[in-house]
Short mmCIF file of C-alpha atoms in Angstrom, two decimals:
data_model
loop_
_atom_site.label_atom_id
_atom_site.label_comp_id
_atom_site.label_asym_id
_atom_site.label_seq_id
_atom_site.Cartn_x
_atom_site.Cartn_y
_atom_site.Cartn_z
CA MET A 1 17.53 -49.88 9.37
CA LYS A 2 19.72 -50.71 6.40
CA THR A 3 20.70 -49.62 3.24
CA ILE A 4 20.33 -52.30 0.70
CA LEU A 5 21.07 -52.55 -2.68
CA LEU A 6 19.06 -54.87 -4.17
CA ILE A 7 19.64 -56.33 -8.07
CA GLY A 8 17.00 -59.22 -9.99
CA LEU A 9 13.03 -58.36 -9.11
CA GLY A 10 11.77 -62.19 -10.14
CA ARG A 11 10.07 -63.70 -7.67
CA PHE A 12 12.12 -64.10 -4.81
CA GLY A 13 14.19 -60.47 -5.79
CA ARG A 14 10.34 -58.79 -5.13
CA HIS A 15 9.02 -61.21 -2.29
CA LEU A 16 12.34 -59.32 -0.74
CA ALA A 17 11.80 -56.42 -1.39
CA ILE A 18 8.43 -56.16 0.39
CA LYS A 19 9.94 -57.54 3.16
CA LEU A 20 12.84 -55.18 3.28
CA ASN A 21 10.19 -52.67 3.03
CA GLU A 22 8.12 -54.20 6.55
CA LEU A 23 11.04 -54.72 8.19
CA HIS A 24 11.71 -50.52 7.14
CA HIS A 25 15.54 -50.64 5.45
CA GLN A 26 15.85 -48.12 2.47
CA VAL A 27 16.46 -49.85 -1.07
CA MET A 28 17.03 -49.51 -4.42
CA ALA A 29 16.01 -52.05 -6.55
CA VAL A 30 17.81 -52.41 -9.66
CA ASP A 31 16.41 -54.93 -12.27
CA LYS A 32 16.74 -54.36 -16.96
CA LYS A 33 12.85 -54.54 -17.24
CA GLU A 34 10.92 -51.48 -16.23
CA SER A 35 7.68 -53.71 -15.64
CA ARG A 36 10.05 -55.62 -12.99
CA VAL A 37 10.95 -52.38 -10.71
CA ASP A 38 7.26 -50.40 -11.36
CA GLU A 39 6.17 -53.41 -10.44
CA VAL A 40 8.04 -52.61 -6.80
CA LEU A 41 8.26 -48.92 -6.43
CA PRO A 42 5.46 -49.39 -3.34
CA TYR A 43 7.89 -50.74 -1.49
CA VAL A 44 11.51 -49.14 -1.86
CA THR A 45 13.41 -45.90 -1.64
CA ASN A 46 14.24 -45.90 -4.98
CA GLY A 47 13.85 -47.84 -8.49
CA GLN A 48 16.42 -47.96 -11.35
CA ILE A 49 16.16 -50.17 -14.54
CA GLY A 50 19.93 -51.25 -16.02
CA ASP A 51 21.94 -54.12 -15.90
CA GLY A 52 24.06 -55.03 -13.27
CA THR A 53 26.88 -56.63 -15.62
CA ASN A 54 27.72 -53.51 -16.77
CA MET A 55 30.25 -51.62 -14.50
CA GLU A 56 29.81 -47.83 -15.09
CA PHE A 57 25.85 -48.22 -13.92
CA LEU A 58 26.72 -49.66 -10.82
CA ARG A 59 29.57 -47.39 -10.33
CA SER A 60 27.43 -44.75 -11.27
CA LEU A 61 24.70 -46.53 -8.59
CA GLY A 62 27.61 -45.74 -6.05
CA VAL A 63 27.79 -49.30 -4.51
CA ARG A 64 30.19 -48.11 -1.89
CA ASN A 65 27.18 -46.64 0.08
CA PHE A 66 25.56 -49.12 0.71
CA ASP A 67 25.64 -51.38 3.80
CA LEU A 68 24.77 -53.93 1.52
CA CYS A 69 24.00 -55.85 -1.65
CA ILE A 70 21.73 -58.37 -2.91
CA VAL A 71 22.58 -60.15 -6.01
CA ALA A 72 18.95 -62.05 -6.84
CA ILE A 73 19.72 -63.12 -10.15
CA GLY A 74 17.81 -66.55 -10.73
CA ASP A 75 17.47 -67.09 -14.89
CA ASP A 76 20.93 -65.77 -15.94
CA PHE A 77 23.65 -67.24 -13.81
CA GLN A 78 26.62 -65.81 -16.34
CA SER A 79 25.08 -62.37 -15.56
CA SER A 80 24.40 -62.75 -11.55
CA LEU A 81 27.90 -64.51 -11.78
CA GLU A 82 29.85 -60.94 -12.87
CA THR A 83 26.94 -58.76 -10.98
CA THR A 84 28.46 -60.66 -8.18
CA SER A 85 32.90 -59.53 -9.72
CA PHE A 86 31.53 -56.52 -10.49
CA LEU A 87 30.17 -54.55 -7.27
CA LYS A 88 33.09 -56.45 -4.52
CA GLU A 89 35.85 -54.81 -7.24
CA LEU A 90 33.60 -51.39 -6.91
CA GLY A 91 34.41 -51.39 -3.35
CA ALA A 92 30.86 -53.66 -1.62
CA LYS A 93 31.21 -54.00 1.79
CA LYS A 94 28.93 -56.77 1.84
CA VAL A 95 27.63 -58.81 -1.05
CA ILE A 96 25.00 -61.35 -1.06
CA SER A 97 24.26 -64.02 -4.01
CA ARG A 98 21.50 -66.52 -4.88
CA ALA A 99 22.37 -69.60 -6.05
CA CYS A 100 20.41 -72.72 -7.78
CA GLN A 101 23.33 -74.58 -6.75
CA ASP A 102 26.32 -75.70 -5.39
CA VAL A 103 28.12 -75.85 -8.33
CA GLN A 104 26.87 -71.95 -8.41
CA ALA A 105 27.67 -71.01 -5.08
CA LYS A 106 31.56 -71.90 -5.48
CA PHE A 107 31.62 -69.96 -8.03
CA LEU A 108 29.97 -66.76 -6.47
CA LEU A 109 31.91 -67.13 -2.94
CA HIS A 110 35.22 -67.20 -5.21
CA ASN A 111 34.14 -64.26 -7.04
CA GLY A 112 33.07 -61.27 -4.63
CA ALA A 113 30.28 -63.17 -2.53
CA ASP A 114 30.28 -62.77 1.12
CA GLU A 115 27.17 -65.47 1.20
CA VAL A 116 25.08 -67.65 -0.69
CA VAL A 117 21.54 -68.52 0.18
CA TYR A 118 19.05 -71.13 -2.16
CA PRO A 119 16.30 -70.53 -1.90
CA GLU A 120 14.35 -72.61 -4.11
CA LYS A 121 16.67 -75.74 -1.90
CA GLN A 122 15.50 -74.29 1.30
CA MET A 123 12.63 -73.93 1.07
CA ALA A 124 11.97 -77.53 -0.30
CA ASN A 125 14.06 -78.50 2.81
CA TRP A 126 10.95 -77.02 5.22
CA THR A 127 8.89 -78.04 3.07
CA ALA A 128 9.88 -81.50 3.06
CA ILE A 129 10.49 -81.26 7.68
CA ARG A 130 7.15 -79.26 7.74
CA TYR A 131 4.86 -81.86 5.79
CA SER A 132 6.39 -85.48 5.92
CA ALA A 133 5.62 -85.12 10.17
CA ASP A 134 2.32 -84.52 12.00
CA ARG A 135 3.84 -83.08 14.88
CA VAL A 136 6.38 -80.42 13.01
CA PHE A 137 4.66 -76.53 12.77
CA ASP A 138 7.52 -74.76 11.24
CA PHE A 139 11.84 -75.57 10.70
CA MET A 140 14.58 -73.37 10.63
CA GLU A 141 18.01 -74.67 9.59
CA LEU A 142 20.70 -72.82 10.66
CA ASP A 143 23.11 -74.70 8.64
CA ASP A 144 24.40 -78.45 7.98
CA ARG A 145 23.33 -79.91 11.79
CA TYR A 146 21.76 -77.69 13.48
CA ALA A 147 17.56 -76.14 13.24
CA VAL A 148 14.88 -74.50 15.35
CA PHE A 149 12.17 -76.85 15.52
CA GLU A 150 8.04 -75.42 16.87
CA ILE A 151 7.08 -78.78 17.64
CA ALA A 152 3.93 -80.66 19.67
CA VAL A 153 4.48 -81.86 23.10
CA PRO A 154 5.04 -85.62 22.55
CA PRO A 155 2.50 -86.40 25.06
CA ASN A 156 4.06 -88.42 27.47
CA TRP A 157 5.86 -85.29 28.20
CA ILE A 158 2.14 -83.81 29.39
CA GLY A 159 1.83 -82.92 32.61
CA LYS A 160 6.04 -83.40 33.51
CA SER A 161 7.94 -80.86 34.12
CA ILE A 162 11.44 -79.49 31.97
CA GLY A 163 13.13 -81.38 35.22
CA ASP A 164 11.58 -84.65 35.72
CA LEU A 165 12.25 -84.69 31.92
CA ASP A 166 16.21 -84.12 31.81
CA ILE A 167 15.29 -83.60 28.47
CA ARG A 168 18.67 -81.42 27.66
CA LYS A 169 21.01 -84.43 29.22
CA LYS A 170 19.08 -87.51 27.73
CA CYS A 171 17.89 -85.42 24.32
CA ASN A 172 19.93 -84.38 23.36
CA ILE A 173 17.95 -80.64 22.47
CA ASN A 174 17.46 -77.19 24.85
CA VAL A 175 13.57 -76.34 24.72
CA MET A 176 14.41 -72.57 23.91
CA ALA A 177 10.31 -72.06 23.71
CA LEU A 178 6.83 -73.02 25.17
CA LYS A 179 4.18 -70.97 22.80
CA ASN A 180 0.40 -70.94 23.46
CA ASN A 181 -2.21 -68.91 20.45
CA ASP A 182 0.89 -66.62 19.63
CA ALA A 183 2.11 -66.09 23.17
CA LEU A 184 6.15 -66.95 23.22
CA ASN A 185 6.85 -67.81 26.83
CA MET A 186 10.55 -67.20 26.85
CA ASP A 187 10.94 -68.03 30.49
CA ILE A 188 12.06 -71.07 30.80
CA SER A 189 13.15 -73.28 34.04
CA SER A 190 13.27 -76.78 35.17
CA ASP A 191 10.28 -76.48 37.47
CA THR A 192 8.64 -75.01 33.97
CA TYR A 193 5.13 -77.58 33.29
CA LEU A 194 3.82 -79.13 30.09
CA THR A 195 0.14 -79.00 29.90
CA GLY A 196 0.29 -80.06 26.03
CA ALA A 197 -1.84 -77.12 24.95
CA GLU A 198 1.11 -75.56 23.85
CA THR A 199 3.93 -76.02 21.19
CA MET A 200 7.97 -75.92 22.02
CA LEU A 201 11.00 -74.34 19.90
CA VAL A 202 13.41 -76.74 20.52
CA LEU A 203 17.05 -76.26 18.94
CA GLY A 204 19.08 -78.87 18.10
CA GLU A 205 20.51 -80.95 15.89
CA MET A 206 18.40 -82.58 13.32
CA LYS A 207 19.13 -85.87 14.00
CA ASN A 208 17.90 -86.04 17.80
CA VAL A 209 15.15 -83.88 16.85
CA GLU A 210 13.94 -86.32 14.38
CA LYS A 211 13.88 -89.13 17.06
CA LEU A 212 11.98 -87.31 19.31
CA LEU A 213 9.51 -86.38 16.82
CA HIS A 214 9.58 -90.69 16.48
CA MET A 215 8.87 -90.92 20.52
#
């Protein structure tokens, strides 16, 4: 369990608050709008109405005491940038800030953000890949090159073992697990057979997985 300061309670921040609550973290949620704070009160440990660009207000929150600070402001980049900078100046251990564009990410990283997230860009990538390929059921991008995909077993692999197919050598991907009716089997070996009833969780370069999807 971590203590988290979440600043900005628009749609992205609200969903973050709900998910962090599900994960049993202690969250202090902050926004300038009272209505937004009220909406998330059932999901957070504490809520504060205030402006993240006000240094004295941030100081009063005890920024140093949080394991993680998340700046989820999406509708005012100047406020996001100032809040990020002030958090780091006040001794925040780790600051994660939201960006909508690469140029914003550069400014945020230069002004105190330890990491930057792109919720719109990441969701757009997920949607494009998930729904433009018939055999992709889920997708998680790890970086610009690598990702984990949940895909259907290629028809010509059905009835064969992982070893027979020599997947790692021939396709340059790793089969991490098989999933059948939401049951996950991670005990994968060269003797594991593919029946076609399961889906595969594979890790590899996106270009190699895309080649596999067109087999």
